[in-house]
Short mmCIF file of C-alpha atoms in Angstrom, two decimals:
data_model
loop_
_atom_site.label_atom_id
_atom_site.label_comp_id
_atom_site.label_asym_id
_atom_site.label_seq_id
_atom_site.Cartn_x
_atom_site.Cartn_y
_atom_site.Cartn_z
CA UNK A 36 -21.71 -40.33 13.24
CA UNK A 37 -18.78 -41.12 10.87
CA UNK A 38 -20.89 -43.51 8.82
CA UNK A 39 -23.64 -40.75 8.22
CA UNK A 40 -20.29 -37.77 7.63
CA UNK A 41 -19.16 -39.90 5.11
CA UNK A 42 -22.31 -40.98 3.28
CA UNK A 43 -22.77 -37.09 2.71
CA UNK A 44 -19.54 -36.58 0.95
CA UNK A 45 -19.01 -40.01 -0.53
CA UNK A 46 -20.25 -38.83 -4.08
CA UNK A 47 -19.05 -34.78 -4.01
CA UNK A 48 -16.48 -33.38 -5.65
CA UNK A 49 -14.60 -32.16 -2.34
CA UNK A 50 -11.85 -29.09 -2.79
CA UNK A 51 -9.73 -28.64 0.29
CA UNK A 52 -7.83 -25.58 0.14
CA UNK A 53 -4.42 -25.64 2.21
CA UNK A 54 -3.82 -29.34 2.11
CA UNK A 55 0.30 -28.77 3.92
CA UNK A 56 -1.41 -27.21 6.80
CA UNK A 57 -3.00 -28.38 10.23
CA UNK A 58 -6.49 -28.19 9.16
CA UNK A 59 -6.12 -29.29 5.33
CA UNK A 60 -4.16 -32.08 6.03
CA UNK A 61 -6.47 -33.51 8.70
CA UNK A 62 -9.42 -33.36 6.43
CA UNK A 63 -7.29 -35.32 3.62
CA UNK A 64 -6.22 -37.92 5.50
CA UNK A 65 -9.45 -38.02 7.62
CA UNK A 66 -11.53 -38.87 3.80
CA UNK A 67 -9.15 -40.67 2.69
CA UNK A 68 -8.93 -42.87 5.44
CA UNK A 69 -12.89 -43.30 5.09
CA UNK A 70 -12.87 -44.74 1.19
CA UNK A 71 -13.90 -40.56 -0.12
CA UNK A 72 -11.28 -40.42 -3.52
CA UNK A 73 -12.95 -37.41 -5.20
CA UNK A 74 -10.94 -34.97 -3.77
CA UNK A 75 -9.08 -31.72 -5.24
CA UNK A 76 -6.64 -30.89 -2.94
CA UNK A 77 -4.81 -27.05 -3.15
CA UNK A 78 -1.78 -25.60 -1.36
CA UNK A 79 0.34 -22.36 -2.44
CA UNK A 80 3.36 -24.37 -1.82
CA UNK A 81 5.04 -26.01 -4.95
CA UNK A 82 5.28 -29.63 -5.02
CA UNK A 83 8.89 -29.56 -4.46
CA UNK A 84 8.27 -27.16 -1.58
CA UNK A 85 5.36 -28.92 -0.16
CA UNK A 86 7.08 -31.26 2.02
CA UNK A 87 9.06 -28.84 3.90
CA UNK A 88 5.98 -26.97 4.76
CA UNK A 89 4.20 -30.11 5.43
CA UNK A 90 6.76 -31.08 8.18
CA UNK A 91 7.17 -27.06 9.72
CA UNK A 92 3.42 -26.96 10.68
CA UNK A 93 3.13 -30.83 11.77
CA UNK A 94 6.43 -30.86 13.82
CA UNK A 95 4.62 -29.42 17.33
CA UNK A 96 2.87 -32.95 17.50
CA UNK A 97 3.41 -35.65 14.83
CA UNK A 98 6.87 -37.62 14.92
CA UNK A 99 9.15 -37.27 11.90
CA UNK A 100 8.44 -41.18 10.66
CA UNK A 101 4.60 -40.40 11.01
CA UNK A 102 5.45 -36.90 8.75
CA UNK A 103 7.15 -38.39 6.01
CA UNK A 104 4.27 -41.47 6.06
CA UNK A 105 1.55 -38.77 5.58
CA UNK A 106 3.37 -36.83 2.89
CA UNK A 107 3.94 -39.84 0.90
CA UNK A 108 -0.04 -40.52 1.85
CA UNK A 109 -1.25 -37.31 0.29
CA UNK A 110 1.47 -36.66 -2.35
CA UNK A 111 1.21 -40.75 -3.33
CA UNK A 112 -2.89 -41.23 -3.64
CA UNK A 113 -5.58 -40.53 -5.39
CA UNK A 114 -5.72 -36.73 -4.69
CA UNK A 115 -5.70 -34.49 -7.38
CA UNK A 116 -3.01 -31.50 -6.67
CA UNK A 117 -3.19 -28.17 -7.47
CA UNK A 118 -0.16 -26.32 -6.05
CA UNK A 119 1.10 -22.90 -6.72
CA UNK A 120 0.41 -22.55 -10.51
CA UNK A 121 -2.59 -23.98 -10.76
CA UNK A 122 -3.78 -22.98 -6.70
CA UNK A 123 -7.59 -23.08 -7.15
CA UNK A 124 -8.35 -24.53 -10.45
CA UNK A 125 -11.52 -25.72 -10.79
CA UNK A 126 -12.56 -23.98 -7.18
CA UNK A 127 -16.01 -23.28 -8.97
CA UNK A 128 -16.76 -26.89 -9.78
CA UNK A 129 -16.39 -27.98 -6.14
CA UNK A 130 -19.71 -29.23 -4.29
CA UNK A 131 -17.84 -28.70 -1.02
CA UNK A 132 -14.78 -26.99 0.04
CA UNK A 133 -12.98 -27.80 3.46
CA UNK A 134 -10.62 -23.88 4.02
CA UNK A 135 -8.83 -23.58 6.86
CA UNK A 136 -9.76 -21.15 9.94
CA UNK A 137 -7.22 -17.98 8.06
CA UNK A 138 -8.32 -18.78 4.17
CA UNK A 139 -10.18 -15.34 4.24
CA UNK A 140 -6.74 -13.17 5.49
CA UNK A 141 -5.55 -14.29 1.95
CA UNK A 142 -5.96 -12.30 -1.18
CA UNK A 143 -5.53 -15.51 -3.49
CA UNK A 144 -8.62 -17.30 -1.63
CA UNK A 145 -10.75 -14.57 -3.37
CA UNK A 146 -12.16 -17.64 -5.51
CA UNK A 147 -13.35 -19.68 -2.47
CA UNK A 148 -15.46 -16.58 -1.31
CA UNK A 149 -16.97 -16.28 -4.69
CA UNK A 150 -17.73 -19.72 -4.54
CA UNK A 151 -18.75 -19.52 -1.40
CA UNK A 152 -21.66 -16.48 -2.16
CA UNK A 153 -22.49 -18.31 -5.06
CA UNK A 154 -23.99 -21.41 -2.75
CA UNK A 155 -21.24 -24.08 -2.29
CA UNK A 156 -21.05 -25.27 1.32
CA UNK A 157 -17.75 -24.07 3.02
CA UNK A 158 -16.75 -26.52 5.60
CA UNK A 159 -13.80 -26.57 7.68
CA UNK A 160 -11.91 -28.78 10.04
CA UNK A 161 -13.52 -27.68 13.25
CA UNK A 162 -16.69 -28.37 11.30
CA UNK A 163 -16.24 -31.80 10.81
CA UNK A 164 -15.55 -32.27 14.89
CA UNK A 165 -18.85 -31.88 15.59
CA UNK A 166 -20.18 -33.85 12.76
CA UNK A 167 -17.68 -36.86 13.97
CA UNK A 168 -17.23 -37.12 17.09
CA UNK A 169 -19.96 -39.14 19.42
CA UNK A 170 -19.34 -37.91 22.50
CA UNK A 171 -20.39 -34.56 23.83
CA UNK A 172 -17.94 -31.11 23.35
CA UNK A 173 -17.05 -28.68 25.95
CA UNK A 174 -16.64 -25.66 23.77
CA UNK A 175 -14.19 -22.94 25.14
CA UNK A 176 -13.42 -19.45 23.40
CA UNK A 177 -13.00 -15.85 24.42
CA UNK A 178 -10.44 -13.36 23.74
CA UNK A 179 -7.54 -14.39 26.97
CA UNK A 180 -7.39 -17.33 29.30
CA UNK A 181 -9.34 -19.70 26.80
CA UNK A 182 -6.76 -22.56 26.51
CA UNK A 183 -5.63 -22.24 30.30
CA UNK A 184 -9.73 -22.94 30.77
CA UNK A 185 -9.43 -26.09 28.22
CA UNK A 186 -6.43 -27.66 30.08
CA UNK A 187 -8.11 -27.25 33.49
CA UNK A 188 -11.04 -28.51 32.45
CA UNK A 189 -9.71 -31.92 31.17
CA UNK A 190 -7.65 -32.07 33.91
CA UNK A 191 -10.79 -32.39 36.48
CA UNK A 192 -12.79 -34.14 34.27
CA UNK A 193 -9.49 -37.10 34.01
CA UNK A 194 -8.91 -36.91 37.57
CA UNK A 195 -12.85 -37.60 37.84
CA UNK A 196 -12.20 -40.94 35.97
CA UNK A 197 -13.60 -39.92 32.30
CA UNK A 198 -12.11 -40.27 29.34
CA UNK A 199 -10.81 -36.88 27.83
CA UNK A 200 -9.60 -35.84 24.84
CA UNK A 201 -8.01 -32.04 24.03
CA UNK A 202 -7.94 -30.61 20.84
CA UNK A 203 -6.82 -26.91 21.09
CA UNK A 204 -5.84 -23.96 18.69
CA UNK A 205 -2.55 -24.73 18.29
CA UNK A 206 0.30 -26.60 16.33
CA UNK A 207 0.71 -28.94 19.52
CA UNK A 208 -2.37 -30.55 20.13
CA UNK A 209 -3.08 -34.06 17.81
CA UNK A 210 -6.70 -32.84 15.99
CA UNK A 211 -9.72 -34.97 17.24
CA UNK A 212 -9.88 -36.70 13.84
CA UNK A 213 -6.80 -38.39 13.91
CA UNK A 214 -7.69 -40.34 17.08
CA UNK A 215 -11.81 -40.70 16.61
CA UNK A 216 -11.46 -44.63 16.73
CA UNK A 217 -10.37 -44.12 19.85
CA UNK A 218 -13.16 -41.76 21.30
CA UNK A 219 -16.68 -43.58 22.48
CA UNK A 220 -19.82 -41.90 23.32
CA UNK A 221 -18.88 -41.89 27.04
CA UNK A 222 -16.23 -39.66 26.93
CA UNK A 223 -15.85 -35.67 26.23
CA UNK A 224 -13.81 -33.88 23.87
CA UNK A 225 -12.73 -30.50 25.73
CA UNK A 226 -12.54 -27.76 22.15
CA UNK A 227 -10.78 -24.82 21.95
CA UNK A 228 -12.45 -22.97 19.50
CA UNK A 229 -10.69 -19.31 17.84
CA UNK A 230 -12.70 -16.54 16.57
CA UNK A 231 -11.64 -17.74 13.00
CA UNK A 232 -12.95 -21.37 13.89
CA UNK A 233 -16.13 -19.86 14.62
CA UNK A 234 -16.30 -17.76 11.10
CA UNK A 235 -19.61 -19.58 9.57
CA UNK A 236 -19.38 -22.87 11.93
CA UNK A 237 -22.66 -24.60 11.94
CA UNK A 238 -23.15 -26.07 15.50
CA UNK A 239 -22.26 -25.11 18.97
CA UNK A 240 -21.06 -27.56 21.88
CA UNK A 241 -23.38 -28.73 24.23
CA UNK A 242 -21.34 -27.00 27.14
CA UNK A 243 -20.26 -23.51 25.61
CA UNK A 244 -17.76 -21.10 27.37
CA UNK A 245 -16.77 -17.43 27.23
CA UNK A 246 -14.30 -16.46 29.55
CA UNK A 247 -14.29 -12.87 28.40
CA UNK A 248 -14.33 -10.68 25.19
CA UNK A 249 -11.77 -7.45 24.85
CA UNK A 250 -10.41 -5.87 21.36
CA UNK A 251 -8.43 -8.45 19.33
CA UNK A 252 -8.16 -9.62 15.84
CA UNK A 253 -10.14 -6.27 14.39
CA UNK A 254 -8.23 -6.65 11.42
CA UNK A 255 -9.87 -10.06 10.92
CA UNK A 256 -13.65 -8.64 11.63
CA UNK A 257 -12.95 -5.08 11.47
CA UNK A 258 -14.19 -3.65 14.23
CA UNK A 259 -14.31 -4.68 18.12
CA UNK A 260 -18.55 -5.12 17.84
CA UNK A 261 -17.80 -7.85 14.55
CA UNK A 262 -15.73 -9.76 16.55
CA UNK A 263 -17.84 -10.01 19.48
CA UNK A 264 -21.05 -11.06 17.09
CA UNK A 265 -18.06 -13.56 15.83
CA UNK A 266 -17.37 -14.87 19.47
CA UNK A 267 -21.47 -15.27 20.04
CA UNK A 268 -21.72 -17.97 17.22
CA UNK A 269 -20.46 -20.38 19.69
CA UNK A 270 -23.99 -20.10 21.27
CA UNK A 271 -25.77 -19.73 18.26
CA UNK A 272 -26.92 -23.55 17.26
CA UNK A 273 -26.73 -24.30 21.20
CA UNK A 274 -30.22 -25.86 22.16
CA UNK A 275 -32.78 -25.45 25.03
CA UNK A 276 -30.52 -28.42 27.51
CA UNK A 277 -27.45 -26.95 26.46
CA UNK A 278 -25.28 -24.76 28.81
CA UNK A 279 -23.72 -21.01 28.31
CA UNK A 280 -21.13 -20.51 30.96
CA UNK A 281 -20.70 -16.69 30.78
CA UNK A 282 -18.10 -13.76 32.72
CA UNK A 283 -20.64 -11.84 34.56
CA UNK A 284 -17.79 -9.30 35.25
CA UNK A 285 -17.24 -9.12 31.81
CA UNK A 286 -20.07 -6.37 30.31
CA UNK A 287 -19.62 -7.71 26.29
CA UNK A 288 -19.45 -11.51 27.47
CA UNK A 289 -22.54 -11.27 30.21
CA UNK A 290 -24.18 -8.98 27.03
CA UNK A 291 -24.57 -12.41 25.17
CA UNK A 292 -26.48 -13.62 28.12
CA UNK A 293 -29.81 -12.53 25.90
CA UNK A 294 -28.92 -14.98 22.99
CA UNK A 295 -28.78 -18.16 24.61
CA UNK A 296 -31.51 -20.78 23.91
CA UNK A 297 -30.23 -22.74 27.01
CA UNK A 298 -29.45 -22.11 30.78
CA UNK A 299 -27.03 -19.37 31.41
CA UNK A 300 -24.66 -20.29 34.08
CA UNK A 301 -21.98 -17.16 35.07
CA UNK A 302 -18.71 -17.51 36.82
CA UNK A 303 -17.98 -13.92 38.37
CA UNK A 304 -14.81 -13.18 40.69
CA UNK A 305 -16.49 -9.97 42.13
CA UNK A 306 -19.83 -11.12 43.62
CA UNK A 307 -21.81 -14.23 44.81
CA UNK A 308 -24.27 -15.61 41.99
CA UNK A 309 -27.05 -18.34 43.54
CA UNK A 310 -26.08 -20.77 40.55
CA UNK A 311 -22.78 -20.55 39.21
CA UNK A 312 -19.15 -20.20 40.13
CA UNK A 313 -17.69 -17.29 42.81
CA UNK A 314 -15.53 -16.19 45.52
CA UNK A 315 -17.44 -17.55 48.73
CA UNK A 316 -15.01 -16.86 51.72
CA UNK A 317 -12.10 -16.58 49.46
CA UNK A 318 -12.81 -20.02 48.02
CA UNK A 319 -13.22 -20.86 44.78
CA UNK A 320 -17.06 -22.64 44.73
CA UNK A 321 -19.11 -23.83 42.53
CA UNK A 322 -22.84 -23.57 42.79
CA UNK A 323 -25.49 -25.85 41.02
CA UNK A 324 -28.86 -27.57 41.61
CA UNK A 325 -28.70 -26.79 45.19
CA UNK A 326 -25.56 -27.86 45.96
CA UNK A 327 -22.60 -25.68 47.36
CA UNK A 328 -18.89 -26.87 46.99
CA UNK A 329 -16.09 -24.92 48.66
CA UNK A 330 -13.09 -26.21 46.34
CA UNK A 331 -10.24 -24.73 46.81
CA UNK A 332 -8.86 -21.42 48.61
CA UNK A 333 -7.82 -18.68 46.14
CA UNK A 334 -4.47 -18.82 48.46
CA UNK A 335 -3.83 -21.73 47.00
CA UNK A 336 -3.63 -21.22 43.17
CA UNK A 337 0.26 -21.42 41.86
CA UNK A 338 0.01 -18.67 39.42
CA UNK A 339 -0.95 -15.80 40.36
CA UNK A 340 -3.06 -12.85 39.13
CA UNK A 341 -7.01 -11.97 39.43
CA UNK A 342 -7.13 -13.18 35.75
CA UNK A 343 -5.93 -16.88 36.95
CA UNK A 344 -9.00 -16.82 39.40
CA UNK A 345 -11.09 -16.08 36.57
CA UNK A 346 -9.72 -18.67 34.77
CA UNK A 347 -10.17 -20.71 37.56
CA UNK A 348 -13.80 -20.05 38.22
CA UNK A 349 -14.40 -21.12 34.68
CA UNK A 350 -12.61 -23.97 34.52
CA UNK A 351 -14.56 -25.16 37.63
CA UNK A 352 -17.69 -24.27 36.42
CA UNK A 353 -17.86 -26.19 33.19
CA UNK A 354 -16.16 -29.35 34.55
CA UNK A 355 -18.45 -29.52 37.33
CA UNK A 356 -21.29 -29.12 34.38
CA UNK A 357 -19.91 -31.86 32.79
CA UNK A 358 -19.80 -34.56 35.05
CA UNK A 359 -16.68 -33.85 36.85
CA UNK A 360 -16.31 -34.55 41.11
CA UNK A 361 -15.61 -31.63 43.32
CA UNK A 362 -12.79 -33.76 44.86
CA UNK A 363 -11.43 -33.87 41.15
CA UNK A 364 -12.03 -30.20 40.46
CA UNK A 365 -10.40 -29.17 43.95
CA UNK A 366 -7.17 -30.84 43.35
CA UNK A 367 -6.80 -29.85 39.84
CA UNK A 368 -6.92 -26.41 41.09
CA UNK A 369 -4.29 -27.41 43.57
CA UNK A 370 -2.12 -28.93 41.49
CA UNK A 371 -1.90 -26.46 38.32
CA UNK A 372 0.91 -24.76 37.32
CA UNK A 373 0.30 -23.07 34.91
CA UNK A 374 1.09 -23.97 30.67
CA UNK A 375 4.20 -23.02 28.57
CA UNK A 376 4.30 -19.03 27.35
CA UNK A 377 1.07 -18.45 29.64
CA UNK A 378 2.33 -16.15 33.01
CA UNK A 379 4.82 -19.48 33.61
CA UNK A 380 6.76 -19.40 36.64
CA UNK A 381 10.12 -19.75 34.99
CA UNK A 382 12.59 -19.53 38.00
CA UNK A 383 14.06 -17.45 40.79
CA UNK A 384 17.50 -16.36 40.81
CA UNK A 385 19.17 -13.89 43.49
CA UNK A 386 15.44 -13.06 44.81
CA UNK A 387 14.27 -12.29 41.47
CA UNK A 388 10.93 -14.12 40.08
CA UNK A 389 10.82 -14.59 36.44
CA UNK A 390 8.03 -15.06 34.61
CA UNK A 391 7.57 -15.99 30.99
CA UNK A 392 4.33 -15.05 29.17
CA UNK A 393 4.62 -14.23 25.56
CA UNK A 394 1.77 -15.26 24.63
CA UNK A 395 0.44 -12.28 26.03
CA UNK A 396 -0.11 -11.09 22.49
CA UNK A 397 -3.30 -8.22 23.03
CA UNK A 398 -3.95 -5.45 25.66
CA UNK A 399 -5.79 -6.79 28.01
CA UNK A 400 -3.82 -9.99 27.95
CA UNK A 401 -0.75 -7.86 29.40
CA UNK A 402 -1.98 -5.61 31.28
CA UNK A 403 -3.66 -8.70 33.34
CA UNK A 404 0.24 -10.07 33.61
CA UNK A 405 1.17 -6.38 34.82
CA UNK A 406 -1.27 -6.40 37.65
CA UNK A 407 -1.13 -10.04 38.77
CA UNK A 408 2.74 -9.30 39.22
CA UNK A 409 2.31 -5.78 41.22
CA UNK A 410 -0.42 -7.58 43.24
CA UNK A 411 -0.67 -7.73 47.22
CA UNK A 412 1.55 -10.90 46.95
CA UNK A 413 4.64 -9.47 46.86
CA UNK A 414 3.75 -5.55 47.91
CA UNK A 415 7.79 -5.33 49.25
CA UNK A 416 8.91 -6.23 45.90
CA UNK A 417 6.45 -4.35 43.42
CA UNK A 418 8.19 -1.27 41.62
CA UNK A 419 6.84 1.23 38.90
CA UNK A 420 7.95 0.85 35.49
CA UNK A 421 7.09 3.74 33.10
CA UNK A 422 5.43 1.99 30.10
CA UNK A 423 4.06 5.01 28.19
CA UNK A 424 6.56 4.93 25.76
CA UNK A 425 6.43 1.43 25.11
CA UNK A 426 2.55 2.05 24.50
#
């Protein structure tokens, strides 16, 4: 898949815009690592600044001698630079353009929409994953819970025995093309994919997941109905052996049911669905082909909160999809604790329970922290906080 990637681009004139970012820089190094020269590389750093900024959105993952090696890779070869003054110089001459997932939030990337409408293919990052990468994708995206889905789901798909790889919306995850000489067609790559990464993206994984859709980002899209159309391009190129796994609880996730070429397969945490994942007994199960497995009791999930059990449901749902054991999923389930600025049990001091969740960054991604913590689990401890003028 690499060969055929880079036989497409060999002879453009490529334009990457944001080359000191996550994105921008993969894509660099990625065709420059493949023999592609005839690239225009732009960044609305200046080149004395560009190393700094280089190193502040590389430092979550890539280790200081690796940073200075790729700066003095992309500063040092045969890229052409346009930095601050002369930031998108010869945009309309470009036969592709590689923008990362925010280039529209910025009023000096008016010239890459005009190019854009005017026919030259807009690429990204993400974009090139699925044009790269030989093994299947396990797509996950939806408004809260989506990365806490990703990290389960690689977690029971490892414990199964298969090779996983993780490539998340984040500054702390390595992207997939740094390490595709390592990834064979055997293995899966487990995507989390952000409303931006799905802005004109081309393809759709071959397991797709929505764990549920509420306002967020309308001043990307505009308006709550945008972003949902947004959030359904992940099913969009899916074909008819592909896989939707769908919130039936949710009304605007389960609404996307309709557009799926493939089979629609919903997780719900309120009732029992004949194929799918539910509540059976207060167990987490997953059911499929015939087959019934009772993982895990909802008892026994570390953090708490119905939105964990959602989480839960989904994350059992696609890695049983793809391959994964129910022994696996089980004690995956078990074993979780939860991930860094996600409802993280922190510690308890003096018969106090912290919790740290600051990534709790919308509505409904708070008020799902709120109930989880004034749940039945600790009824002696719950106590009412007046929020309204927080609100």
């Amino acid at each position: 898949m690499i060969a055929e990637a880079i036989a497409r681009l060999r002879d453009k004139r490529i334009h990457v815009v944001g080359l000191s970012g996550t994105e921008g820089a993969a894509v660099a190094q990625f065709l420059l690592e493949h023999g592609v020269t005839s690239i225009t590389a732009h960044d609305l750093q200046t080149a004395e600044g560009f190393p700094a900024a280089f190193r502040r959105y590389h430092g979550g993952w890539m280790d200081p001698a690796a940073q200075e090696a790729a700066i003095r890779r992309l500063l040092g070869g045969p890229i052409q630079l346009r930095f601050r003054d002369r930031y998108l110089e010869d945009i309309a001459r470009a036969e592709v353009i590689y923008a990362g997932q925010a280039w529209f939030r910025h009023p000096e990337n008016a010239p890459v929409a005009r190019a854009r409408d005017a026919g030259t293919p807009l690429s990204s990052m993400t974009e090139l994953f699925f044009e790269t990468v030989p093994c299947p994708i396990l797509g996950v995206t939806g408004t809260n819970g989506k990365f806490t889905v990703v990290q389960l789901a690689a977690e029971m798909l490892a414990e199964s025995g298969r090779r996983t790889f993780v490539s998340g919306n984040d500054r702390t995850h390595v992207p997939i093309l740094y390490r595709l000489r390592d990834v064979a067609r055997d293995a899966i790559l487990v995507l989390e994919i952000s409303n931006r990464q799905l802005v004109g993206l081309r393809y759709s994984p071959r397991i797709a997941v929505i764990t549920n859709l509420a306002p967020h980002h309308l001043d990307d899209h505009g308006s709550f109905e945008a972003y949902v159309r947004v959030k359904s391009g992940i099913l969009a190129h899916q074909g008819t052996s592909d896989r939707a796994i769908l919130n039936a609880d949710d009304p605007p996730t389960w609404g996307l049911a309709g557009m799926a070429r493939g089979a629609v397969v919903p997780f719900s945490r309120l009732r029992e669905v004949d194929e799918g994942a539910c509540i059976v007994a207060g167990r987490i199960t997953v059911r499929l082909g015939g087959r019934e497995d009772r993982l895990c009791d909802v008892s026994e999930l570390a953090v708490p909160g119905t939105h964990m059990v959602e989480n839960a449901l989904a994350a059992a749902l696609a890695a049983r999809c793809a391959g994964a054991s129910p022994e696996a999923v089980a004690s995956a389930l078990r074993a979780f604790r939860g991930l860094p600025y996600r409802m993280r049990f922190v510690a308890e001091v003096s018969g106090v329970r912290f919790y740290e969740d600051s990534l709790a960054t919308n509505p409904a991604a708070a008020a799902a922290a709120i109930r989880a913590l004034t749940s039945a689990r600790w009824p002696a401890r719950s106590r009412s906080v007046p929020c309204a003028p927080c609100c």
